[in-house]
Tab-separated table of C-alpha atoms in Angstrom:
chain	number	residue	atom	x	y	z
A	1	MET	CA	-15.854	-25.778	90.056
A	2	ASP	CA	-12.315	-25.877	89.725
A	3	TRP	CA	-12.708	-26.353	85.879
A	4	ILE	CA	-14.493	-22.910	85.458
A	5	PRO	CA	-11.583	-20.977	84.975
A	6	LEU	CA	-9.885	-23.466	82.798
A	7	VAL	CA	-13.116	-23.584	80.500
A	8	TYR	CA	-12.778	-19.799	80.386
A	9	VAL	CA	-9.541	-19.668	79.676
A	10	GLY	CA	-9.816	-22.296	77.028
A	11	GLY	CA	-12.543	-20.278	75.380
A	12	VAL	CA	-10.749	-17.201	75.630
A	13	THR	CA	-7.514	-18.763	73.828
A	14	VAL	CA	-9.766	-20.227	71.107
A	15	LEU	CA	-11.382	-17.014	70.459
A	16	PHE	CA	-8.022	-15.115	70.485
A	17	PHE	CA	-6.446	-17.783	68.076
A	18	PHE	CA	-9.194	-17.155	65.498
A	19	TRP	CA	-9.257	-13.372	66.107
A	20	ILE	CA	-5.570	-13.451	65.448
A	21	TYR	CA	-5.916	-15.871	62.453
A	22	GLY	CA	-8.622	-13.567	61.015
A	23	ILE	CA	-6.023	-10.589	61.265
A	24	ALA	CA	-3.142	-12.700	59.426
A	25	SER	CA	-5.219	-14.071	56.820
A	26	PHE	CA	-7.036	-10.565	55.916
A	27	ALA	CA	-3.392	-9.219	56.005
A	28	LEU	CA	-2.058	-12.167	53.563
A	29	ASP	CA	-5.543	-11.628	51.534
A	30	LEU	CA	-4.570	-7.994	51.279
A	31	LYS	CA	-1.026	-8.458	50.258
A	32	ASN	CA	-1.419	-11.419	47.899
A	33	LYS	CA	-5.383	-10.825	46.620
A	34	ILE	CA	-6.928	-7.530	46.957
A	35	LEU	CA	-3.910	-5.149	46.475
A	36	PRO	CA	-2.624	-7.012	43.171
A	37	GLY	CA	-6.078	-7.337	41.952
A	38	LEU	CA	-6.654	-3.341	42.523
A	39	ARG	CA	-3.199	-2.617	40.900
A	40	GLN	CA	-4.202	-4.834	37.923
A	41	TYR	CA	-7.736	-3.307	37.851
A	42	TRP	CA	-5.814	0.462	37.678
A	43	ARG	CA	-3.559	-0.943	35.008
A	44	GLY	CA	-6.227	-2.223	32.858
A	45	ARG	CA	-7.897	0.944	33.012
A	46	LYS	CA	-5.204	2.909	32.170
A	47	ARG	CA	-4.189	0.972	29.571
A	48	ARG	CA	-7.571	0.968	28.158
A	49	THR	CA	-8.060	4.649	28.581
A	50	ALA	CA	-4.483	5.115	26.748
A	51	GLU	CA	-5.694	2.831	23.879
A	52	SER	CA	-8.856	4.698	23.416
A	53	GLU	CA	-6.810	7.951	23.608
A	54	GLU	CA	-4.439	6.686	20.709
A	55	GLU	CA	-7.333	5.333	18.736
A	56	ARG	CA	-9.185	8.768	19.026
A	57	GLU	CA	-5.926	10.513	18.296
A	58	ARG	CA	-5.646	8.183	15.007
A	59	GLU	CA	-9.216	8.688	13.892
A	60	GLU	CA	-8.764	12.543	14.315
A	61	ARG	CA	-5.258	12.099	12.071
A	62	GLU	CA	-7.392	9.796	9.679
A	63	ARG	CA	-9.925	12.822	9.339
A	64	GLN	CA	-7.536	15.216	8.534
A	65	LEU	CA	-6.699	13.095	5.610
A	66	TYR	CA	-10.360	12.868	4.216
B	1	MET	CA	1.601	17.929	-7.721
B	2	ALA	CA	4.446	17.223	-5.476
B	3	ARG	CA	7.553	15.181	-5.399
B	4	VAL	CA	7.919	12.725	-2.397
B	5	THR	CA	10.956	12.025	-1.131
B	6	LEU	CA	11.850	9.350	1.713
B	7	ASP	CA	15.335	9.660	3.118
B	8	HIS	CA	16.511	6.713	5.284
B	9	VAL	CA	13.330	6.463	6.806
B	10	THR	CA	13.010	3.721	9.650
B	11	LYS	CA	10.018	2.613	11.780
B	12	ARG	CA	10.418	0.677	14.776
B	13	TYR	CA	7.823	-1.022	17.067
B	14	GLU	CA	9.725	-2.018	20.218
B	15	ASP	CA	11.884	-4.703	19.059
B	16	VAL	CA	9.983	-5.148	15.450
B	17	VAL	CA	11.526	-3.307	12.591
B	18	ALA	CA	8.569	-2.483	10.054
B	19	VAL	CA	10.426	-0.358	7.771
B	20	ASN	CA	14.367	-0.279	7.630
B	21	ASP	CA	16.201	2.204	6.088
B	22	MET	CA	13.705	3.369	3.204
B	23	ASN	CA	15.153	5.703	0.491
B	24	LEU	CA	12.161	6.308	-2.377
B	25	ASP	CA	11.853	9.214	-4.802
B	26	ILE	CA	8.643	9.427	-6.163
B	27	LYS	CA	8.398	12.038	-8.939
B	28	ASP	CA	5.810	14.805	-9.561
B	29	GLY	CA	2.667	13.126	-11.050
B	30	GLU	CA	3.881	9.604	-11.004
B	31	PHE	CA	1.802	6.607	-9.885
B	32	VAL	CA	3.718	4.617	-7.694
B	33	CYS	CA	2.651	1.366	-6.394
B	34	LEU	CA	4.240	-0.425	-3.175
B	35	VAL	CA	3.569	-4.166	-3.271
B	36	GLY	CA	4.849	-6.880	-1.155
B	37	PRO	CA	3.572	-9.819	0.933
B	38	SER	CA	1.512	-9.195	4.413
B	39	GLY	CA	3.675	-7.346	7.199
B	40	CYS	CA	6.247	-6.279	4.592
B	41	GLY	CA	5.952	-2.470	5.620
B	42	LYS	CA	4.103	-0.995	2.772
B	43	SER	CA	1.267	0.364	4.754
B	44	THR	CA	3.779	1.812	7.503
B	45	THR	CA	5.588	3.436	4.758
B	46	MET	CA	2.345	4.880	3.470
B	47	GLU	CA	1.115	5.831	6.876
B	48	THR	CA	4.599	7.666	7.680
B	49	ILE	CA	3.931	9.616	4.311
B	50	ALA	CA	0.507	10.414	5.590
B	51	GLY	CA	1.777	11.536	9.138
B	52	LEU	CA	-0.610	8.496	10.653
B	53	THR	CA	2.917	7.456	12.077
B	54	LYS	CA	5.900	9.260	12.868
B	55	PRO	CA	9.268	7.528	11.601
B	56	THR	CA	11.748	6.640	14.187
B	57	GLU	CA	14.594	7.755	11.951
B	58	GLY	CA	14.935	9.666	8.662
B	59	THR	CA	12.987	12.398	6.989
B	60	ILE	CA	10.090	12.825	4.781
B	61	HIS	CA	9.952	15.420	1.933
B	62	ILE	CA	6.587	16.502	0.196
B	63	GLY	CA	7.653	18.955	-2.403
B	64	ASP	CA	10.749	21.104	-0.839
B	65	THR	CA	8.776	20.750	2.431
B	66	ASP	CA	9.962	18.466	5.445
B	67	VAL	CA	6.985	17.036	6.700
B	68	THR	CA	8.599	14.531	8.902
B	69	ARG	CA	6.888	16.193	11.925
B	70	LEU	CA	4.289	17.891	10.648
B	71	PRO	CA	0.327	16.523	11.150
B	72	PRO	CA	-1.689	15.166	8.317
B	73	LYS	CA	-3.654	18.136	7.562
B	74	ASP	CA	-0.454	20.098	7.069
B	75	ARG	CA	1.125	17.717	4.336
B	76	GLY	CA	-1.203	18.388	1.421
B	77	VAL	CA	-2.092	14.805	1.247
B	78	ALA	CA	-5.459	13.146	0.883
B	79	MET	CA	-5.933	9.488	1.659
B	80	VAL	CA	-8.394	6.822	0.570
B	81	PHE	CA	-8.670	4.002	2.936
B	82	GLN	CA	-9.272	-0.034	2.540
B	83	ASN	CA	-12.437	0.202	4.597
B	84	ILE	CA	-13.984	3.186	2.822
B	85	ALA	CA	-14.691	4.875	6.142
B	86	LEU	CA	-17.938	7.067	5.086
B	87	PHE	CA	-20.165	8.763	7.479
B	88	PRO	CA	-23.377	6.765	7.566
B	89	HIS	CA	-25.415	9.395	8.749
B	90	MET	CA	-24.193	11.991	6.207
B	91	ASP	CA	-25.397	12.053	2.465
B	92	VAL	CA	-22.904	11.771	-0.154
B	93	TYR	CA	-22.753	15.348	-0.375
B	94	GLU	CA	-22.086	15.862	3.106
B	95	ASN	CA	-19.336	12.777	2.866
B	96	ILE	CA	-17.414	14.443	-0.057
B	97	SER	CA	-17.268	17.839	1.295
B	98	PHE	CA	-16.455	16.877	4.785
B	99	GLY	CA	-12.876	17.927	4.755
B	100	LEU	CA	-13.729	21.128	3.265
B	101	ARG	CA	-16.563	22.250	5.749
B	102	LEU	CA	-13.712	21.015	8.351
B	103	ARG	CA	-11.364	23.887	6.759
B	104	ASN	CA	-14.007	26.283	6.738
B	105	TYR	CA	-14.423	26.843	3.074
B	106	ASP	CA	-17.243	29.092	1.813
B	107	LYS	CA	-20.296	27.269	0.579
B	108	GLU	CA	-19.861	28.500	-2.885
B	109	GLU	CA	-16.462	27.120	-3.211
B	110	ILE	CA	-17.849	23.754	-1.674
B	111	ASP	CA	-20.405	23.400	-3.874
B	112	ARG	CA	-18.085	24.228	-7.249
B	113	ARG	CA	-15.710	21.526	-5.912
B	114	VAL	CA	-18.110	18.957	-5.091
B	115	ASP	CA	-19.825	19.152	-8.354
B	116	GLU	CA	-16.533	18.924	-10.046
B	117	ALA	CA	-15.289	15.837	-7.953
B	118	ALA	CA	-18.730	14.244	-8.512
B	119	ASP	CA	-18.226	14.725	-12.496
B	120	VAL	CA	-14.647	12.906	-12.159
B	121	VAL	CA	-15.765	10.049	-10.167
B	122	GLN	CA	-19.131	10.032	-12.292
B	123	LEU	CA	-21.527	10.347	-9.145
B	124	GLU	CA	-23.615	13.094	-10.483
B	125	GLY	CA	-27.159	12.735	-9.579
B	126	MET	CA	-26.332	10.598	-6.482
B	127	LEU	CA	-25.110	13.548	-4.060
B	128	ASP	CA	-28.275	13.393	-1.940
B	129	ARG	CA	-27.966	9.738	-1.423
B	130	GLU	CA	-27.224	7.907	1.798
B	131	PRO	CA	-24.123	5.649	1.816
B	132	ASN	CA	-26.173	2.634	2.736
B	133	GLU	CA	-28.033	3.114	-0.742
B	134	LEU	CA	-24.951	3.056	-2.725
B	135	SER	CA	-23.148	-0.247	-4.135
B	136	GLY	CA	-19.488	-0.728	-2.971
B	137	GLY	CA	-18.051	0.582	-6.033
B	138	GLN	CA	-20.055	3.857	-5.724
B	139	GLN	CA	-19.055	3.566	-2.187
B	140	GLN	CA	-15.268	3.761	-2.932
B	141	ARG	CA	-15.935	6.444	-5.690
B	142	VAL	CA	-17.601	8.710	-2.751
B	143	ALA	CA	-14.217	8.037	-0.950
B	144	ILE	CA	-12.244	8.860	-3.928
B	145	ALA	CA	-14.182	12.101	-4.627
B	146	ARG	CA	-13.552	13.352	-0.813
B	147	ALA	CA	-9.969	13.015	-1.421
B	148	ILE	CA	-10.319	14.696	-4.918
B	149	VAL	CA	-12.314	17.804	-3.528
B	150	ARG	CA	-9.222	19.200	-1.327
B	151	ASN	CA	-6.812	19.217	-4.554
B	152	PRO	CA	-4.066	17.507	-2.589
B	153	ASP	CA	-0.519	17.454	-3.881
B	154	VAL	CA	-0.413	13.675	-3.473
B	155	PHE	CA	-3.048	10.860	-3.088
B	156	LEU	CA	-2.337	8.232	-0.961
B	157	MET	CA	-4.276	5.146	-1.327
B	158	ASP	CA	-4.121	2.006	0.975
B	159	GLU	CA	-5.535	-0.852	-0.520
B	160	PRO	CA	-8.781	0.990	-1.806
B	161	LEU	CA	-9.936	-1.881	-3.895
B	162	ALA	CA	-9.478	-4.946	-1.409
B	163	ASN	CA	-12.822	-5.206	-0.226
B	164	LEU	CA	-14.411	-5.013	-3.840
B	165	ASP	CA	-15.335	-8.128	-5.683
B	166	ALA	CA	-13.163	-9.084	-8.869
B	167	LYS	CA	-15.141	-7.756	-11.563
B	168	LEU	CA	-15.743	-4.272	-9.869
B	169	ARG	CA	-12.015	-4.364	-8.914
B	170	VAL	CA	-10.922	-4.454	-12.629
B	171	HIS	CA	-13.329	-1.798	-13.342
B	172	MET	CA	-12.052	0.586	-10.811
B	173	ARG	CA	-8.575	-0.141	-12.143
B	174	THR	CA	-9.384	1.354	-15.288
B	175	GLU	CA	-11.509	4.294	-13.240
B	176	LEU	CA	-8.199	5.088	-11.203
B	177	GLN	CA	-5.933	4.971	-14.184
B	178	ARG	CA	-8.389	7.481	-15.936
B	179	LEU	CA	-8.675	9.566	-12.795
B	180	HIS	CA	-4.642	9.632	-12.763
B	181	LYS	CA	-4.508	10.889	-16.298
B	182	GLU	CA	-7.078	13.441	-15.852
B	183	LEU	CA	-5.773	15.024	-12.581
B	184	ASP	CA	-2.019	14.302	-13.615
B	185	THR	CA	-1.342	14.059	-9.478
B	186	THR	CA	1.021	12.128	-7.587
B	187	ILE	CA	-0.519	8.806	-6.381
B	188	ILE	CA	1.240	6.338	-4.200
B	189	TYR	CA	-0.703	3.084	-3.981
B	190	VAL	CA	-0.578	0.471	-1.447
B	191	THR	CA	-1.473	-3.071	-2.620
B	192	HIS	CA	-0.560	-6.704	-2.345
B	193	ASP	CA	-2.560	-7.613	-5.735
B	194	GLN	CA	0.408	-7.438	-8.040
B	195	ALA	CA	-1.850	-7.410	-11.021
B	196	GLU	CA	-3.143	-3.910	-9.757
B	197	ALA	CA	0.468	-2.655	-9.602
B	198	MET	CA	1.216	-4.036	-12.730
B	199	THR	CA	-1.711	-2.440	-14.796
B	200	MET	CA	-1.774	0.987	-13.121
B	201	SER	CA	1.624	1.849	-11.940
B	202	ASP	CA	4.337	4.236	-13.482
B	203	ARG	CA	6.858	2.293	-11.233
B	204	ILE	CA	6.368	-0.281	-8.819
B	205	ALA	CA	8.285	-0.354	-5.556
B	206	VAL	CA	8.446	-3.880	-4.244
B	207	LEU	CA	8.991	-4.379	-0.469
B	208	ASN	CA	10.264	-7.291	1.731
B	209	ALA	CA	10.623	-7.498	5.545
B	210	GLY	CA	10.650	-3.522	5.691
B	211	GLU	CA	13.026	-3.280	3.258
B	212	LEU	CA	12.975	-1.952	-0.349
B	213	GLN	CA	13.935	-4.454	-2.888
B	214	GLN	CA	13.542	-2.902	-6.144
B	215	ILE	CA	11.820	0.221	-7.576
B	216	ASP	CA	11.344	0.264	-11.445
B	217	PRO	CA	8.509	0.258	-14.096
B	218	PRO	CA	6.589	-2.890	-13.962
B	219	LEU	CA	7.879	-4.700	-17.111
B	220	VAL	CA	11.496	-3.867	-15.705
B	221	CYS	CA	10.441	-5.604	-12.458
B	222	TYR	CA	9.089	-8.608	-14.523
B	223	ASN	CA	11.752	-8.952	-16.872
B	224	GLU	CA	14.900	-7.889	-14.636
B	225	PRO	CA	14.110	-8.473	-11.132
B	226	THR	CA	17.006	-7.289	-9.048
B	227	ASN	CA	17.038	-10.443	-7.009
B	228	ARG	CA	14.975	-13.823	-6.518
B	229	PHE	CA	12.540	-12.345	-4.013
B	230	VAL	CA	11.036	-10.013	-6.686
B	231	ALA	CA	11.236	-12.617	-9.478
B	232	GLY	CA	9.040	-14.914	-7.347
B	233	PHE	CA	6.844	-12.340	-6.323
B	234	ILE	CA	6.045	-10.383	-9.413
B	235	GLY	CA	4.422	-12.514	-12.055
B	236	SER	CA	1.514	-15.119	-11.508
B	237	PRO	CA	2.053	-17.923	-11.545
B	238	SER	CA	5.322	-17.609	-9.864
B	239	MET	CA	8.729	-18.032	-11.552
B	240	ASN	CA	10.374	-21.530	-11.387
B	241	PHE	CA	13.563	-21.926	-9.586
B	242	VAL	CA	15.657	-24.690	-9.773
B	243	GLU	CA	19.148	-24.954	-8.192
B	244	GLY	CA	22.330	-25.932	-10.194
B	245	ASN	CA	25.898	-25.552	-10.238
B	246	VAL	CA	28.015	-23.638	-12.468
B	247	VAL	CA	30.310	-25.799	-14.775
B	248	GLU	CA	32.607	-25.056	-17.646
B	249	ASN	CA	29.876	-24.847	-20.288
B	250	GLY	CA	26.841	-23.370	-18.208
B	251	VAL	CA	24.710	-24.274	-15.265
B	252	GLU	CA	24.188	-28.110	-14.337
B	253	THR	CA	21.052	-29.165	-12.311
B	254	ASP	CA	19.985	-32.486	-11.117
B	255	ASN	CA	17.703	-32.913	-14.249
B	256	PHE	CA	19.235	-30.863	-17.096
B	257	GLU	CA	21.838	-28.518	-18.126
B	258	VAL	CA	21.948	-25.086	-19.418
B	259	GLY	CA	24.568	-24.458	-21.762
B	260	PHE	CA	26.291	-20.909	-21.786
B	261	ASP	CA	29.731	-19.260	-21.311
B	262	PRO	CA	29.990	-18.416	-17.520
B	263	ALA	CA	32.951	-16.179	-18.597
B	264	GLY	CA	30.152	-13.803	-19.761
B	265	ILE	CA	29.142	-13.148	-16.227
B	266	PRO	CA	32.075	-11.372	-14.361
B	267	SER	CA	30.628	-12.254	-10.815
B	268	LEU	CA	30.360	-15.923	-11.662
B	269	ALA	CA	32.859	-18.931	-11.310
B	270	VAL	CA	32.813	-22.726	-12.048
B	271	GLY	CA	31.780	-24.261	-8.878
B	272	ASP	CA	29.257	-21.437	-7.765
B	273	GLN	CA	25.705	-22.506	-6.504
B	274	VAL	CA	23.197	-20.727	-8.572
B	275	SER	CA	19.416	-20.742	-8.708
B	276	LEU	CA	18.162	-21.035	-12.385
B	277	GLY	CA	14.765	-19.062	-12.979
B	278	ILE	CA	12.432	-19.209	-15.595
B	279	ARG	CA	8.766	-18.289	-15.908
B	280	PRO	CA	6.073	-20.837	-17.029
B	281	GLU	CA	5.329	-19.167	-20.254
B	282	ASP	CA	9.070	-19.439	-21.462
B	283	VAL	CA	9.008	-23.559	-20.860
B	284	TYR	CA	7.681	-24.958	-24.141
B	285	LEU	CA	6.413	-28.190	-25.042
B	286	VAL	CA	8.737	-29.515	-27.918
B	287	ASP	CA	5.585	-30.741	-29.895
B	288	GLN	CA	4.293	-27.326	-29.829
B	289	ILE	CA	6.975	-25.629	-31.385
B	290	GLU	CA	8.216	-25.205	-34.799
B	291	ASP	CA	12.152	-25.660	-34.364
B	292	PRO	CA	12.909	-27.348	-30.931
B	293	ASP	CA	16.565	-27.241	-31.856
B	294	ALA	CA	16.585	-23.496	-32.457
B	295	PRO	CA	19.975	-22.194	-30.514
B	296	HIS	CA	18.246	-19.967	-28.098
B	297	LEU	CA	16.651	-23.276	-26.693
B	298	THR	CA	18.073	-25.522	-24.087
B	299	ASP	CA	18.488	-29.134	-25.119
B	300	ARG	CA	15.254	-31.105	-24.745
B	301	ILE	CA	14.429	-32.390	-21.090
B	302	ASP	CA	12.314	-35.426	-20.230
B	303	VAL	CA	9.361	-34.619	-17.690
B	304	ARG	CA	6.226	-36.097	-17.039
B	305	THR	CA	2.901	-34.197	-16.699
B	306	ASP	CA	1.343	-33.975	-13.100
B	307	VAL	CA	-1.598	-31.992	-12.284
B	308	LEU	CA	-3.418	-29.499	-15.083
B	309	GLU	CA	-5.023	-26.448	-14.320
B	310	PRO	CA	-7.118	-25.359	-17.114
B	311	MET	CA	-7.502	-21.521	-16.686
B	312	GLY	CA	-9.799	-20.939	-19.757
B	313	ASP	CA	-7.149	-18.560	-21.761
B	314	GLU	CA	-4.262	-21.165	-20.890
B	315	ILE	CA	-3.912	-24.124	-18.852
B	316	PHE	CA	-0.938	-24.472	-16.251
B	317	VAL	CA	0.741	-27.731	-16.176
B	318	TYR	CA	2.749	-29.071	-13.378
B	319	LEU	CA	5.931	-31.043	-14.685
B	320	LEU	CA	7.545	-33.479	-12.705
B	321	LEU	CA	11.489	-33.633	-13.414
B	322	GLU	CA	12.395	-36.540	-11.633
B	323	GLU	CA	11.123	-40.144	-13.539
B	324	ASP	CA	10.284	-41.881	-10.311
B	325	GLN	CA	8.561	-38.783	-8.451
B	326	GLU	CA	5.366	-39.905	-7.283
B	327	THR	CA	3.926	-36.552	-6.419
B	328	SER	CA	4.933	-32.944	-6.504
B	329	MET	CA	2.259	-31.154	-4.408
B	330	GLU	CA	2.222	-33.142	-1.173
B	331	ASP	CA	5.706	-34.122	-0.535
B	332	GLN	CA	7.917	-32.052	-2.880
B	333	GLY	CA	6.544	-28.711	-2.861
B	334	MET	CA	7.965	-26.723	-5.554
B	335	ALA	CA	11.249	-28.689	-5.550
B	336	GLY	CA	11.848	-31.199	-8.515
B	337	GLN	CA	8.942	-29.832	-10.763
B	338	LEU	CA	8.407	-27.018	-13.207
B	339	LEU	CA	5.259	-24.903	-14.008
B	340	MET	CA	4.509	-24.701	-17.782
B	341	SER	CA	1.728	-22.509	-19.406
B	342	VAL	CA	0.344	-23.509	-22.300
B	343	THR	CA	-2.389	-22.454	-24.956
B	344	PRO	CA	-5.993	-23.705	-24.326
B	345	ASP	CA	-6.023	-26.081	-27.247
B	346	THR	CA	-3.176	-28.004	-26.368
B	347	GLU	CA	-3.740	-31.892	-26.033
B	348	ILE	CA	-2.113	-32.889	-22.999
B	349	GLU	CA	-2.924	-35.198	-20.295
B	350	GLY	CA	-1.892	-35.874	-16.612
B	351	ASP	CA	0.927	-38.526	-16.096
B	352	GLU	CA	1.834	-38.205	-19.593
B	353	ASP	CA	5.714	-38.500	-20.581
B	354	VAL	CA	6.823	-35.278	-22.702
B	355	ASP	CA	9.802	-33.029	-23.670
B	356	VAL	CA	10.044	-29.560	-23.003
B	357	VAL	CA	12.670	-27.124	-23.719
B	358	LEU	CA	13.667	-23.712	-21.758
B	359	ASP	CA	13.942	-20.412	-23.516
B	360	ARG	CA	17.690	-19.641	-22.830
B	361	SER	CA	17.083	-15.977	-23.391
B	362	LYS	CA	14.628	-15.805	-20.742
B	363	ILE	CA	16.429	-17.620	-18.255
B	364	HIS	CA	17.322	-15.865	-14.698
B	365	LEU	CA	20.287	-16.505	-12.786
B	366	PHE	CA	20.374	-15.664	-9.058
B	367	ASP	CA	23.190	-16.218	-6.658
B	368	THR	CA	21.900	-18.974	-4.281
B	369	ALA	CA	23.445	-17.659	-0.848
B	370	THR	CA	22.546	-13.930	-1.590
B	371	GLY	CA	19.389	-14.149	-4.075
B	372	GLU	CA	21.110	-11.476	-6.196
B	373	ALA	CA	20.591	-11.556	-9.807
B	374	LEU	CA	23.338	-12.430	-11.776
B	375	ALA	CA	21.801	-12.279	-15.388
B	376	HIS	CA	18.586	-12.219	-17.269
B	377	GLY	CA	19.094	-14.291	-20.069
B	378	VAL	CA	21.968	-16.342	-21.104
B	379	ALA	CA	21.423	-17.243	-24.623
B	380	ASP	CA	23.595	-14.485	-26.071
B	381	LEU	CA	26.490	-15.287	-23.404
B	382	THR	CA	27.197	-18.470	-25.715
B	383	GLY	CA	27.996	-16.635	-29.042
B	384	ILE	CA	26.193	-19.021	-31.061
B	385	GLY	CA	24.125	-16.418	-32.849
B	386	SER	CA	20.932	-16.258	-31.150
B	387	GLU	CA	19.551	-12.689	-31.528
B	388	PRO	CA	17.130	-11.747	-28.682
B	389	ALA	CA	13.897	-10.705	-30.227
B	390	ALA	CA	12.215	-7.405	-30.106
B	391	GLY	CA	11.243	-6.589	-26.397
B	392	GLU	CA	13.079	-9.579	-25.327
B	393	VAL	CA	15.476	-9.324	-22.286
B	394	GLU	CA	19.056	-8.663	-22.592
B	395	SER	CA	21.675	-10.141	-20.511
B	396	ASP	CA	23.241	-7.847	-17.495
B	397	SER	CA	26.734	-8.919	-18.589
């Protein structure tokens, strides 16, 4: 019965490893994928808004010439 | 009516200079065409006048007012666009009166002006039609009427005929000329079609790479181009260019010589490299002229005909200058060849040896390095008694 603590410790170690691994992977994903993705999304949205605003202003100016 | 003045106008988009230090002075009631190849800055220039784009540097005056920072509505200009841009859900009356309704004119005034404008562009009886019930030409006339009703000081037209078919374009050209006579308003017209520019305008402003090359009446641009770019751009088909060197008694090219006294051109010295320019209609087939040895003509040049292009009213003949030249189109481009225009009854075939002469009074010389024009017509530089005919170009010198 001496092996039971060993199995217990081993199991906890495996669980601990994957818990830490999960957190580390998530942190890396957050840094390398999720945050850049969100930034890119906001940049694109901002650019599209600026473009459509510019287009609207241009149309408005063109209508002043009709 | 109003005078339009551009004073050192520059427009930059980050690293790109669309218009570079443009100076233009357009008189009251003048019809000026801005022409040039794609990307030369003609539309940007127009947009800075209209107020659609603000210049990076320089000022724009319409009449006595500095309009550089004014919005389009306060400039007293109306613009006709290439894409026509009619409102599809409005009928012709509503489209024409759009600008007036936007400015809260009263109904009677709107009706009066719309009727007048419809009369000018011959759209009477069509005021209740929808744009989709009109032809392309009629739609463009609605767009023009929409500009007319506002009685602007200046009309701006950005390639308004570009989307119309060739026949309608020719018809609309005459309509626009009639309109200009009738309204006597300043018109600035952007086009890349030089036929439009030549036929309609009082003066042509030729632009290249954002810079004004020349602004002059059409025939002056045609007969006395200020540089090689203008010479090549104005005129269809283009002017022939042959590279040569100045010698004691004229210019020597690889294939022929043109005799004149270089001392007659102050900026020219023996040994200079020049581009010799001659228009296709000034290259004559020896068999077709009465006196091939007339003093205003060059010595005979042996050439071989290559491709013939019958156009109906004339034939364009590509001439190979080199005896052993196989083809001009694929390998040589325009180098080593001349384009000649002959009457349709000329008996000529491809791959035939013929003699041609050039009219020395119509030969242009350009500095090879700078492209600047050095002389227009060299016949009267020789002192051999050739009198230029009426309307013929006289030399710079």
